[in-house]
Short mmCIF file of C-alpha atoms and ligand atoms in Angstrom, two decimals:
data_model
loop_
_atom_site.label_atom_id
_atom_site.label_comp_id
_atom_site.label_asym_id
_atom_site.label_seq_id
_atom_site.Cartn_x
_atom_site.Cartn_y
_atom_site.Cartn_z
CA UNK I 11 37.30 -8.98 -6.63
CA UNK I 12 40.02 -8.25 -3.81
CA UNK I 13 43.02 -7.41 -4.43
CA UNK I 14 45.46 -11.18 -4.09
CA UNK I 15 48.47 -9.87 -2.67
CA UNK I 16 46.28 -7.68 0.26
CA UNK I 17 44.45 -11.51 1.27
CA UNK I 18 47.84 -12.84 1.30
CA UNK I 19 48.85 -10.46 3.83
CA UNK I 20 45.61 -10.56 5.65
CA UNK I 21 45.63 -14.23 5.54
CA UNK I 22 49.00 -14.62 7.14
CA UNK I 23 48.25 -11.87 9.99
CA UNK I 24 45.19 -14.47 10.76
CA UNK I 25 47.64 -17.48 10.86
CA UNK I 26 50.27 -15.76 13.35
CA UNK I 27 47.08 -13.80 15.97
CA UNK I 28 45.79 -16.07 18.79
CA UNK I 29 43.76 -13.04 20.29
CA UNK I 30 41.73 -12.25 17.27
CA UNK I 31 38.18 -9.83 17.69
CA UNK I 32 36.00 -9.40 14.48
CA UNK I 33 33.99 -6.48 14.81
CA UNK I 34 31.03 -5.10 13.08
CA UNK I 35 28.81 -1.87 12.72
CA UNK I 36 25.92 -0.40 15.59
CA UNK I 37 22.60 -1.34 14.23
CA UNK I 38 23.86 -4.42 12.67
CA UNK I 39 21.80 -5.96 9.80
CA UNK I 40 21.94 -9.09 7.85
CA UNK I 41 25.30 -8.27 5.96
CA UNK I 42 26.97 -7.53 9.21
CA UNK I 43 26.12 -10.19 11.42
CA UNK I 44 26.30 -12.96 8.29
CA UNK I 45 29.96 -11.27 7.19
CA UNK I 46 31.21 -12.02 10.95
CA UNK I 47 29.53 -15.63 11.69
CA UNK I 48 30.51 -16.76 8.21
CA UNK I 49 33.98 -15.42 8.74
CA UNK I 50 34.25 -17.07 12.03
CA UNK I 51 32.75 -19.96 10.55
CA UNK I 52 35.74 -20.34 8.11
CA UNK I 53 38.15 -19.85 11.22
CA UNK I 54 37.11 -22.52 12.99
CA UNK I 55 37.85 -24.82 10.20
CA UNK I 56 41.65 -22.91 10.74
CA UNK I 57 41.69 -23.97 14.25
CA UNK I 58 41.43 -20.71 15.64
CA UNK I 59 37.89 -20.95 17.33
CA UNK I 60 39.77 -20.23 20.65
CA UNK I 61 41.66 -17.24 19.51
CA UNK I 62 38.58 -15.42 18.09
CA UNK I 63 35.51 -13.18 19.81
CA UNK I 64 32.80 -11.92 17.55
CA UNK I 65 32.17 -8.44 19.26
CA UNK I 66 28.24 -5.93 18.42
CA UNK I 67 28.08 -2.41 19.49
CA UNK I 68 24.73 -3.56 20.12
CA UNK I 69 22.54 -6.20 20.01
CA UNK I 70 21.40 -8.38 16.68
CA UNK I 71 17.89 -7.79 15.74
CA UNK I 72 15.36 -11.31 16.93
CA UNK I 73 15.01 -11.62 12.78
CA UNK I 74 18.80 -12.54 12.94
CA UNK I 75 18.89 -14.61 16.03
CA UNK I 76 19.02 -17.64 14.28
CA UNK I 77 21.87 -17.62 12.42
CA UNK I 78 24.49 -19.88 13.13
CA UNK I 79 27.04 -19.18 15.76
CA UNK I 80 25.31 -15.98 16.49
CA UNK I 81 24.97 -16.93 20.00
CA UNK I 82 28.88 -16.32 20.55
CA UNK I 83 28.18 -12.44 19.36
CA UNK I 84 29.39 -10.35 22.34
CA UNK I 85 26.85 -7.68 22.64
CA UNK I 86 29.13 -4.40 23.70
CA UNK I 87 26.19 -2.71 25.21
CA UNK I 88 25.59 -5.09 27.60
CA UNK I 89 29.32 -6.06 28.35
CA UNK I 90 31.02 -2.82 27.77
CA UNK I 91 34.02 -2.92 29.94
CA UNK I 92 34.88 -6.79 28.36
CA UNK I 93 34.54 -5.43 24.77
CA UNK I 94 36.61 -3.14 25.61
CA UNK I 95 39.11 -4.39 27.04
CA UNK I 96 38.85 -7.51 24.03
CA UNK I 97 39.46 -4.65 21.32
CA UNK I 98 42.55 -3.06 23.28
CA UNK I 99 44.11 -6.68 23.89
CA UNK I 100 43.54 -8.24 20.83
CA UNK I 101 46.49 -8.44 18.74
CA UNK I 102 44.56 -8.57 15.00
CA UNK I 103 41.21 -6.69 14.45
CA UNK I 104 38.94 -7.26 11.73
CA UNK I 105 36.13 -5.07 11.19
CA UNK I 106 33.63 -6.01 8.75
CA UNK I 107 30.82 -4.17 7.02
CA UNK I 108 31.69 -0.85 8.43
CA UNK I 109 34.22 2.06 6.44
CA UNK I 110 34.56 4.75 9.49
CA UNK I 111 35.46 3.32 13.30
CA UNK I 112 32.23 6.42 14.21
CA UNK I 113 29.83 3.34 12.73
CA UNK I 114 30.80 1.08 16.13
CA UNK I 115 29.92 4.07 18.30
CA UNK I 116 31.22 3.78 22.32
CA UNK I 117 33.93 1.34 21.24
CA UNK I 118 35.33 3.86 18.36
CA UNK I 119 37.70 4.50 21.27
CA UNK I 120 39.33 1.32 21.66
CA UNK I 121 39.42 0.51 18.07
CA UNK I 122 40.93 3.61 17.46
CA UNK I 123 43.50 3.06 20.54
CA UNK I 124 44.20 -0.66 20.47
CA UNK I 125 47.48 -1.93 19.76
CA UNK I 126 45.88 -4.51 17.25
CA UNK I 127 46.64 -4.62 13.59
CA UNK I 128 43.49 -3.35 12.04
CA UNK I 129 41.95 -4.72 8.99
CA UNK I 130 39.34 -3.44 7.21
CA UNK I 131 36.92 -5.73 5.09
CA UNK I 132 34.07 -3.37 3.72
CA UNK I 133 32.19 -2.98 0.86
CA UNK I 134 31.53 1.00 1.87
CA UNK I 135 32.43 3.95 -0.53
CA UNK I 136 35.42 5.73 0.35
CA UNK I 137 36.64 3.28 3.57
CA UNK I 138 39.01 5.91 6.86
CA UNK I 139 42.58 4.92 6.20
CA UNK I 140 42.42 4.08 10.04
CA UNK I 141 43.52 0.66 9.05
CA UNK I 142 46.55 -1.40 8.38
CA UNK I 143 45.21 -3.10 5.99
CA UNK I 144 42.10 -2.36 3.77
CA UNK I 145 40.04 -4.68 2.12
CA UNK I 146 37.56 -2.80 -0.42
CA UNK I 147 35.86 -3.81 -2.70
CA UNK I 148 32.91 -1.12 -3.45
CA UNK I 149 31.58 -3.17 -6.62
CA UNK I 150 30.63 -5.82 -4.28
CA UNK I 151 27.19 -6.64 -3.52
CA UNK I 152 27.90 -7.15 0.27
CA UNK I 153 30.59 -8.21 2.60
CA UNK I 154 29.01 -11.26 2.39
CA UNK I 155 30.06 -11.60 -0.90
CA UNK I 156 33.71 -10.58 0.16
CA UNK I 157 34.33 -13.35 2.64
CA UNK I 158 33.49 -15.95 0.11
CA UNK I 159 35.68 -14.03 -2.84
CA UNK I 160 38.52 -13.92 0.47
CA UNK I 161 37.85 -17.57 1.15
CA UNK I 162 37.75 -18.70 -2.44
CA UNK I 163 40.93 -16.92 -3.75
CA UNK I 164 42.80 -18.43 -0.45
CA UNK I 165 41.99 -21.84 -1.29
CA UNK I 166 39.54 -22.31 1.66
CA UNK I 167 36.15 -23.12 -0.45
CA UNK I 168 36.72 -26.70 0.82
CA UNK I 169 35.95 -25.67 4.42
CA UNK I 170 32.79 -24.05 3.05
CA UNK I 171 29.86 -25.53 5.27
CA UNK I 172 26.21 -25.06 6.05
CA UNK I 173 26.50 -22.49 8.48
CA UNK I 174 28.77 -20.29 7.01
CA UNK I 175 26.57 -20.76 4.16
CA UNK I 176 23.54 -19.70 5.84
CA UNK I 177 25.16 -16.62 7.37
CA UNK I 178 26.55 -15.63 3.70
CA UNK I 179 23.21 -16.33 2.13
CA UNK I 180 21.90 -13.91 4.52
CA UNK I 181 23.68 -11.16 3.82
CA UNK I 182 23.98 -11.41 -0.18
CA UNK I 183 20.01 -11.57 0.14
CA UNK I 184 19.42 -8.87 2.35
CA UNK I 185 22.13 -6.33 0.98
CA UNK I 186 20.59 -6.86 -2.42
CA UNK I 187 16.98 -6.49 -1.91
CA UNK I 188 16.34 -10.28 -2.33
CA UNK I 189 18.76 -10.27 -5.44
CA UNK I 190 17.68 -7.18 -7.21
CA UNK I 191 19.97 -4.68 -7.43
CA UNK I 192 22.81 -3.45 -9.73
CA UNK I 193 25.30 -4.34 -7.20
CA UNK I 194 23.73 -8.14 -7.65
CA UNK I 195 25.72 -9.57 -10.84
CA UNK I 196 26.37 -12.58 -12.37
CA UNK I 197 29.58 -12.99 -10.23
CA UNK I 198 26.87 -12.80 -7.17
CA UNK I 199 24.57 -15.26 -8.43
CA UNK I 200 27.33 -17.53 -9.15
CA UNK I 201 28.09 -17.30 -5.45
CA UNK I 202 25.10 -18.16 -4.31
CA UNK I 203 24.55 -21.13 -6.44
CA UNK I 204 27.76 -22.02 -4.68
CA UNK I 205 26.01 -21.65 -1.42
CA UNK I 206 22.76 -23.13 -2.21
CA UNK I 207 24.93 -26.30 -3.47
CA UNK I 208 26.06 -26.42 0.39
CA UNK I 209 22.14 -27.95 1.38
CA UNK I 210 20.81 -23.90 2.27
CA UNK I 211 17.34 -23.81 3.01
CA UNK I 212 16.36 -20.68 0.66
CA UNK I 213 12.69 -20.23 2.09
CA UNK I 214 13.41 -21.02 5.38
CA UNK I 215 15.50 -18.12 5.45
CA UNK I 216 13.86 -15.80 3.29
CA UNK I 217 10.84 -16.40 6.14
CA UNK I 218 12.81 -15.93 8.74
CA UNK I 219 13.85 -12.22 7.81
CA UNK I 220 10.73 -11.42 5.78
CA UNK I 221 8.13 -13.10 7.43
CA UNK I 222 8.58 -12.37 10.86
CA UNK I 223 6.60 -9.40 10.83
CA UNK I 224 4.55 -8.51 14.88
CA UNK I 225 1.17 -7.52 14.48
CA UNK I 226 1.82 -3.78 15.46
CA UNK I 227 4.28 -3.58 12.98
CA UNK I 228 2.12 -4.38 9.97
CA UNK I 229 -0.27 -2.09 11.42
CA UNK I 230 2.28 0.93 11.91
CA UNK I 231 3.46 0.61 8.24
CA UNK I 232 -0.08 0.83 7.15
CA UNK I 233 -0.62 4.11 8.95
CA UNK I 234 2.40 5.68 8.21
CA UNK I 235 1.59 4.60 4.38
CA UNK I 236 -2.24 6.14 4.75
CA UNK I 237 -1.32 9.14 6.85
CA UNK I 238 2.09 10.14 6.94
CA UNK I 239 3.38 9.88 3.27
CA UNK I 240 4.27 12.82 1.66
CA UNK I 241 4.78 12.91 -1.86
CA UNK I 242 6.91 15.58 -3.90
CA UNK I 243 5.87 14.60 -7.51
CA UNK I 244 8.22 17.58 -8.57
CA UNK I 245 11.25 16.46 -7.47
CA UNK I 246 10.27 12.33 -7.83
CA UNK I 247 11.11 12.22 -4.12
CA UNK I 248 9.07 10.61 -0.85
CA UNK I 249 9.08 10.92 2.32
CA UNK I 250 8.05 9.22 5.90
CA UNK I 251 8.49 10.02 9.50
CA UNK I 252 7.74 9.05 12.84
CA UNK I 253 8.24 10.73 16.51
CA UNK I 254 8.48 8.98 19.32
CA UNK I 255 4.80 9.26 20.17
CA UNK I 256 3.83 7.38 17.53
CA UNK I 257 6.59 4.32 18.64
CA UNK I 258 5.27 4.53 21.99
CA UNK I 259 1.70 4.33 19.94
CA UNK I 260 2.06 1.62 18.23
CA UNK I 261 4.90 -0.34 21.43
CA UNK I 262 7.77 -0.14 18.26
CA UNK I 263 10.70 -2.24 19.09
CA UNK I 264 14.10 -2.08 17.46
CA UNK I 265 14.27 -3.49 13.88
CA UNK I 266 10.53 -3.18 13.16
CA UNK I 267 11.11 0.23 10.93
CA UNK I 268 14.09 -2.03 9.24
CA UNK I 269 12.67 -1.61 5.39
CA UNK I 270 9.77 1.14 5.54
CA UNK I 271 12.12 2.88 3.55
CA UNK I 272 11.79 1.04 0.29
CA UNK I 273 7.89 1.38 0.04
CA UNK I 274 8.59 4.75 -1.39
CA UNK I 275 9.97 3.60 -4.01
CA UNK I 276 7.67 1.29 -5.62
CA UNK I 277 5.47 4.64 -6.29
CA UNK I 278 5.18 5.36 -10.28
CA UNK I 279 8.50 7.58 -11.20
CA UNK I 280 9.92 7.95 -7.43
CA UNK I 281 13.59 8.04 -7.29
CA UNK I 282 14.14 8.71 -3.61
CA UNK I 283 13.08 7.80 -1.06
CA UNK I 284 13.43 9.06 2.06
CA UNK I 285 12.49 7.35 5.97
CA UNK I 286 13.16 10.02 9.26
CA UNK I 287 12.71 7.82 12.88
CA UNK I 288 13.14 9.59 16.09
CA UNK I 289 15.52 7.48 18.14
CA UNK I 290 16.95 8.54 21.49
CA UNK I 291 16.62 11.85 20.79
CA UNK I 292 18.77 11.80 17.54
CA UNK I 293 17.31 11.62 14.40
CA UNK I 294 18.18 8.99 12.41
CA UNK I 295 17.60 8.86 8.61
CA UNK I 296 17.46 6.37 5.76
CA UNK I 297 18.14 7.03 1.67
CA UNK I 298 16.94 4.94 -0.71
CA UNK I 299 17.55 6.25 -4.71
CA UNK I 300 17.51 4.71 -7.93
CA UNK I 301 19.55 4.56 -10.90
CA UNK I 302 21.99 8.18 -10.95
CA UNK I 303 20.54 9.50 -7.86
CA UNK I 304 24.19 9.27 -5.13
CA UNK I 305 22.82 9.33 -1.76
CA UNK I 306 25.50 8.70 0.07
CA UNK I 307 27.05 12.22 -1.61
CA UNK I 308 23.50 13.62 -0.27
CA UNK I 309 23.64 12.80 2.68
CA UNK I 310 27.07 13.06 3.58
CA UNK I 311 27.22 16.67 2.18
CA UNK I 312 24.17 17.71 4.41
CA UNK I 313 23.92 15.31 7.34
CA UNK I 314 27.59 13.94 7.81
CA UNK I 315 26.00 10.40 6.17
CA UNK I 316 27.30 7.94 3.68
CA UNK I 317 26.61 4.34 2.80
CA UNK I 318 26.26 3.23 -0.61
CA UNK I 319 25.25 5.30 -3.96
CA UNK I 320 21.68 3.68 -3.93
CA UNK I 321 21.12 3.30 0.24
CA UNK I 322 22.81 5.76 3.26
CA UNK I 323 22.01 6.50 6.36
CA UNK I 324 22.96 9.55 8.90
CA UNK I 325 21.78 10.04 12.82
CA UNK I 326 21.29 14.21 13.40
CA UNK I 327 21.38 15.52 16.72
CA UNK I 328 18.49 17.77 15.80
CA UNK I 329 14.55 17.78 16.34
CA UNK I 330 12.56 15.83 13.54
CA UNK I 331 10.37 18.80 12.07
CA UNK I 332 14.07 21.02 11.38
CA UNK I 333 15.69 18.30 9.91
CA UNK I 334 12.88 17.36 7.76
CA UNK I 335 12.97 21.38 6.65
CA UNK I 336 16.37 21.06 6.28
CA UNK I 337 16.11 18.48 3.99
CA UNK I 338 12.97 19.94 1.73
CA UNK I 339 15.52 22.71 1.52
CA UNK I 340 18.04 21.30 0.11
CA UNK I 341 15.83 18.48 -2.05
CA UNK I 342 14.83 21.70 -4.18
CA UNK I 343 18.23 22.04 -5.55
CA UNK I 344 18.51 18.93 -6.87
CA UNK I 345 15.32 19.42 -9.09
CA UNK I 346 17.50 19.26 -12.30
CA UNK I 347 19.21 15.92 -11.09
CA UNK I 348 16.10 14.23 -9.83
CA UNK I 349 13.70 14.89 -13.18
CA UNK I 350 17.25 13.55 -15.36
CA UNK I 351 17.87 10.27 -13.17
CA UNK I 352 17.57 7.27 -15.11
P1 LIG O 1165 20.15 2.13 6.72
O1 LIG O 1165 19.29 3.18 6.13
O2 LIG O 1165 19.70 0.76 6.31
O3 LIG O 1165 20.35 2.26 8.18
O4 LIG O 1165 21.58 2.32 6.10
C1 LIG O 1165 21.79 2.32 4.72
C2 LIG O 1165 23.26 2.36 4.44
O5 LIG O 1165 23.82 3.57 4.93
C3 LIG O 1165 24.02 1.25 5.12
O6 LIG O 1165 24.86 0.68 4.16
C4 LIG O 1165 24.82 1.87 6.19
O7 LIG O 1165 26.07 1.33 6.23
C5 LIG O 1165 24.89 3.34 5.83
N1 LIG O 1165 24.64 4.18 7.02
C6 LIG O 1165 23.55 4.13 7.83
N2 LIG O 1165 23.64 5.05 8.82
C7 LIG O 1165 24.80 5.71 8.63
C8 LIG O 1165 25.47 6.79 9.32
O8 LIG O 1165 24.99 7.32 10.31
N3 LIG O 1165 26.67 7.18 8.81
C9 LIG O 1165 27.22 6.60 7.70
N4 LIG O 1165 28.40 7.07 7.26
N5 LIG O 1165 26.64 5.61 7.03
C10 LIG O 1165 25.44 5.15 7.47
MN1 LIG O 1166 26.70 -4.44 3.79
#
């Protein structure tokens, strides 16, 4: 739960800004863009549908496009100079979903330099301090989950609505594998009872995000599952790649690797797993662990990463086959750590 007397503050900040931008991570997934439409959903009921712009350091993913209000998201690649010049002029900031201003990438800048009280509501391990005010709460299953403790413990479940919801529904579902983790706990199901009391179509969105696979998707995963998987019984540890040949291959738009990831893990005894994509010629990387396993102190030890204990990512300005090496390497001195995870 968040802290009362930090959502006191925050609320009040809200009240008083008429030039309010809610901001969210590059990349965003269903957490992100269902923290910021729900949130936004909420202000409207507040009267402040005017005073606020829902700003993406890139664009959603199709998967997301129908979530409500997600038409208003500002895509910052496409309208830089606006975005920017929304995040210097705003007078209250709220970024959601997000713990360092590096996640937002060409408009770290502007966050960093804009006059704007900052808040911070994240769900992130170990959240910069660039804010005025941070709202953390690392036990929770997603920001989702955050906006509807924020909303609740303000008093504002009676503007609680459809849409916001749908949005919220999104992101407790996709942050938690479809409801399975250890972050997912009674508290979270008790949430989304709430939610699902609102009229939410469960299915309908579980089939928008999970069956919405192309063709040439279904047919990459299956040859990166036959061919490419490598397997390091010894250290309970997978692996997958793909180079940009193999995107160009198989005509791999953004989003359709989302997930490939967690097929690792459903192997007998595998405790991480591990997903390498070549992507403008960074490479960027996904961790998946169970139980003890903390990859988000793996990866940010050896490739400047983070995220959660169970799920981080890093990008490497490297080629793929040295930071694969680079990461064999220093897999083997975990061997101790990875044959004791439980
Ligand atoms: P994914 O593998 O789905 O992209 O990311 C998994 C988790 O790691 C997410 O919670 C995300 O916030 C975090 N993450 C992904 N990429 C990066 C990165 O480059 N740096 C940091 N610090 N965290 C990341
Ligand atoms: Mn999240």
């Amino acid at each position: 739960m968040l802290q009362k007397d930090t959502i006191i503050e925050a609320e009040k900040l809200i009240k008083q800004s008429n030039n309010i931008v809610l901001l969210t991570h590059f990349n965003p997934d269903g957490d992100a863009i269902g923290s910021i439409t729900g949130l936004y959903g909420f202000l409207i009921q507040l009267k402040k549908e005017e005073a606020v712009k829902m700003i993406l350091p890139n664009a959603q993913p199709d998967f997301l496009k129908w979530i409500p209000h997600s038409k208003k998201l500002m895509n910052a690649e496409q309208h830089l100079k606006k975005a920017n010049e929304l995040i210097l002029n705003a007078d209250l900031i709220i970024s959601l979903d997000f713990n360092t201003p590096a996640r937002i990438n060409d408009l770290e800048a502007s966050l960093r330099n804009s006059k704007a009280i900052k808040i911070t509501l994240d769900h992130h391990l170990q959240p910069d301090d660039y804010a005025n005010l941070i709202l953390s709460d690392v036990s929770a299953s997603s920001t989702c989950q955050m906006v509807f403790d924020f909303a609740e413990q303000l008093g504002w479940k009676n503007y609680l609505n459809k849409d916001i919801a749908e949005s919220l529904y999104t992101g407790i579902m996709t942050d938690t594998g479809s409801f399975r983790f250890d972050s997912c706990t009674g508290t979270t199901h008790r949430i989304v009872g709430e939610l699902i009391d609102t009229g939410v179509d469960k299915s309908k969105i579980h089939g928008n995000i999970y069956d919405t696979n192309s063709e040439n998707r279904l047919r990459l995963l299956g040859k990166l599952l036959h061919e490419k998987l490598e397997v390091l019984s010894d250290y309970r540890t997978v692996f997958l790649s793909l180079n940009a040949a193999e995107q160009a291959q198989f005509e791999v738009k953004k989003g359709d690797t989302e997930g490939f990831v967690n097929y690792g893990l459903s192997i007998e005894n595998i405790v991480l797993s591990v997903f390498f994509v070549e992507r403008e010629g960074e490479v960027k990387i996904s961790f998946r662990s169970k139980g003890s396993f903390d990859v988000n102190s793996f990866a940010r030890k050896y490739f400047k990463g983070g995220g959660h204990k169970n799920a981080s990512g890093a990008n490497v300005k490297k080629g793929m086959d040295e930071v694969i090496s680079e990461f064999v390497s220093a897999i083997k001195l975990y061997k101790d750590e990875l044959e004791s995870t439980v």
